[in-house]
Amino acid sequence: MLSGHSLAAGFQVNSQSATGIGRAFSGDAVIADNASVLARNPAAMAMFNQQALSLGLVYTDVDVTIKDVSYGPIDYGSIGDAAGDKVIPNIYYIHPINNDFAVGVGAFSNFGTGTDISELNNSGAPVTPVDLFGNTEVITSTFNVSMSYRINQQFSIGAGVDLIYGQGSLSRQGEIIGGSGVQSKLVDVEADGWALGGIIGATYEINDKNRLGVSYRVSPSFKAAGKVEYQGQSYDDIHIPLPNIFQIAGYHELNHQWAVHYTAQHTSWSDFDHITVTGSQPEQNVKSYQWKNSWLFSVGATYQLSQNWAIRAGYMHDKGVVDEVSSLSIPDSDRNWYTVGASYYINKHSSIDVGLGFVRGQDVEVRESSAIPLIGEVVGHTRSDAIYYSMQYSYLF
């Protein structure tokens, strides 16, 4: 299964291809240098005149630090490694039917997060906000089927259906009163499920050296079933709303060696307002986030070093989503991406791509209110950094 950790705004995952990582995903919705463009814009499949396959793997070395967590004079401690590393695979295939139509399939991940700060419950403090300290993990896999249609030499459109599988765990339990020996289980969730989303897109080819692309991905309100327990009651489902994603991208070939590309992407994180549980009991609001919508902007360049080698680099600024309500379990901030990559063309059919990305977040003070009696606002400091290592094999039939 595909998995991912939150190293983009909110818990969005940017790891769909090695070429994308190498250029900080700039121009990814329109460059169409391999089949992975399917993840960003189905209309770009119209630029392929032969079958294309891409297989990729991304390894993320994640460094999430949560430190100096306290309530008044009570110190709950720090965690130096609150998130585990992840391996994220992807696969894409594009099949032109004729000069007008093409179809494609892909498997990748758009959302995911994973933090475990439950060890803060073992500080020995007289009172512990166990509703804030625990394990949070959400993993999603997107299976996409898309079609493109070339209207004329300049305009193409495309649309696709996303079948999204998600699984997650959420636990909040521990001793509220230190030394009491009484374990309080507030939240215990192990659930999975399926949901439907979709994407539409368009490309405008100004000429063979300049083009623009735009796409809009509609994400569902995800419902998962399994073990769903909240405050001692059993429920049937947990509901997690996912945001929609809009992006516009450009690609411009300056000469036979240099090209520049860019992307602006908007994600409607205000849709991610509440996590709720439903069932035979009345609906309950487990957690409110009240995030704000966010933008990311990326720019990059590609240099054709020789007939067999191309190198690329990119920079991306990713705006954080936290507004007035912040969370220790999903730490967030503005992030900067610095990336490099290369492609080696084995022959006219095959290429190997590598990408390396350094993600640097900011030190952020988090203030989160606990619902435990006698505890008010808990203060902590978080930072999220990562290094992305990626490799991809692409083949044109």
Tab-separated table of N, CA and C in Angstrom, residues 67-68 70 322-328 331-333 362-368 377-383:
chain	number	residue	atom	x	y	z
A	67	LYS	N	9.129	19.801	21.345
A	67	LYS	CA	9.939	20.014	22.540
A	67	LYS	C	9.299	21.039	23.476
A	68	ASP	N	9.768	20.963	24.716
A	68	ASP	CA	9.377	21.924	25.766
A	68	ASP	C	7.865	22.050	25.890
A	70	SER	N	4.551	22.043	27.882
A	70	SER	CA	4.298	22.383	29.283
A	70	SER	C	2.905	22.955	29.467
A	322	VAL	N	-2.165	26.431	9.545
A	322	VAL	CA	-2.683	26.682	10.888
A	322	VAL	C	-3.119	28.128	11.011
A	323	ASP	N	-4.330	28.311	11.524
A	323	ASP	CA	-4.851	29.658	11.748
A	323	ASP	C	-4.852	29.926	13.246
A	324	GLU	N	-6.012	29.932	13.888
A	324	GLU	CA	-6.075	30.204	15.323
A	324	GLU	C	-5.995	28.931	16.150
A	325	VAL	N	-6.315	27.775	15.544
A	325	VAL	CA	-6.311	26.506	16.267
A	325	VAL	C	-5.139	25.676	15.774
A	326	SER	N	-4.174	25.410	16.655
A	326	SER	CA	-3.010	24.614	16.283
A	326	SER	C	-3.060	23.267	16.987
A	327	SER	N	-2.192	22.353	16.563
A	327	SER	CA	-2.247	20.989	17.059
A	327	SER	C	-0.846	20.423	17.213
A	328	LEU	N	-0.588	19.782	18.362
A	328	LEU	CA	0.678	19.082	18.560
A	328	LEU	C	0.752	17.821	17.716
A	331	PRO	N	1.838	18.807	13.471
A	331	PRO	CA	2.608	20.053	13.461
A	331	PRO	C	2.710	20.618	12.056
A	332	ASP	N	2.634	21.940	11.940
A	332	ASP	CA	2.627	22.555	10.615
A	332	ASP	C	3.296	23.920	10.677
A	333	SER	N	3.865	24.331	9.545
A	333	SER	CA	4.466	25.658	9.416
A	333	SER	C	4.693	25.922	7.937
A	362	GLN	N	9.799	25.567	9.945
A	362	GLN	CA	10.112	26.639	10.879
A	362	GLN	C	9.831	26.182	12.299
A	363	ASP	N	10.536	26.798	13.246
A	363	ASP	CA	10.230	26.573	14.657
A	363	ASP	C	8.939	27.319	14.987
A	364	VAL	N	7.951	26.569	15.469
A	364	VAL	CA	6.623	27.136	15.697
A	364	VAL	C	6.190	26.865	17.130
A	365	GLU	N	5.634	27.880	17.781
A	365	GLU	CA	5.029	27.689	19.102
A	365	GLU	C	3.584	27.253	18.907
A	366	VAL	N	3.219	26.143	19.534
A	366	VAL	CA	1.878	25.590	19.436
A	366	VAL	C	1.168	25.772	20.768
A	367	ARG	N	-0.050	26.271	20.715
A	367	ARG	CA	-0.881	26.409	21.908
A	367	ARG	C	-2.178	25.650	21.657
A	368	GLU	N	-2.416	24.622	22.460
A	368	GLU	CA	-3.575	23.763	22.251
A	368	GLU	C	-4.287	23.556	23.583
A	377	GLU	N	-4.504	25.667	28.657
A	377	GLU	CA	-3.755	25.718	27.417
A	377	GLU	C	-2.365	25.116	27.588
A	378	VAL	N	-2.069	24.128	26.767
A	378	VAL	CA	-0.764	23.474	26.761
A	378	VAL	C	0.094	24.124	25.682
A	379	VAL	N	1.353	24.380	26.005
A	379	VAL	CA	2.263	25.074	25.088
A	379	VAL	C	3.399	24.128	24.711
A	380	GLY	N	3.753	24.098	23.433
A	380	GLY	CA	4.882	23.322	22.963
A	380	GLY	C	5.520	23.998	21.758
A	381	HIS	N	6.639	23.450	21.320
A	381	HIS	CA	7.348	23.991	20.163
A	381	HIS	C	7.631	22.848	19.191
A	382	THR	N	7.300	23.060	17.912
A	382	THR	CA	7.429	21.996	16.921
A	382	THR	C	8.253	22.464	15.730
A	383	ARG	N	8.844	21.469	15.057
A	383	ARG	CA	9.558	21.724	13.808
A	383	ARG	C	9.527	20.448	12.973
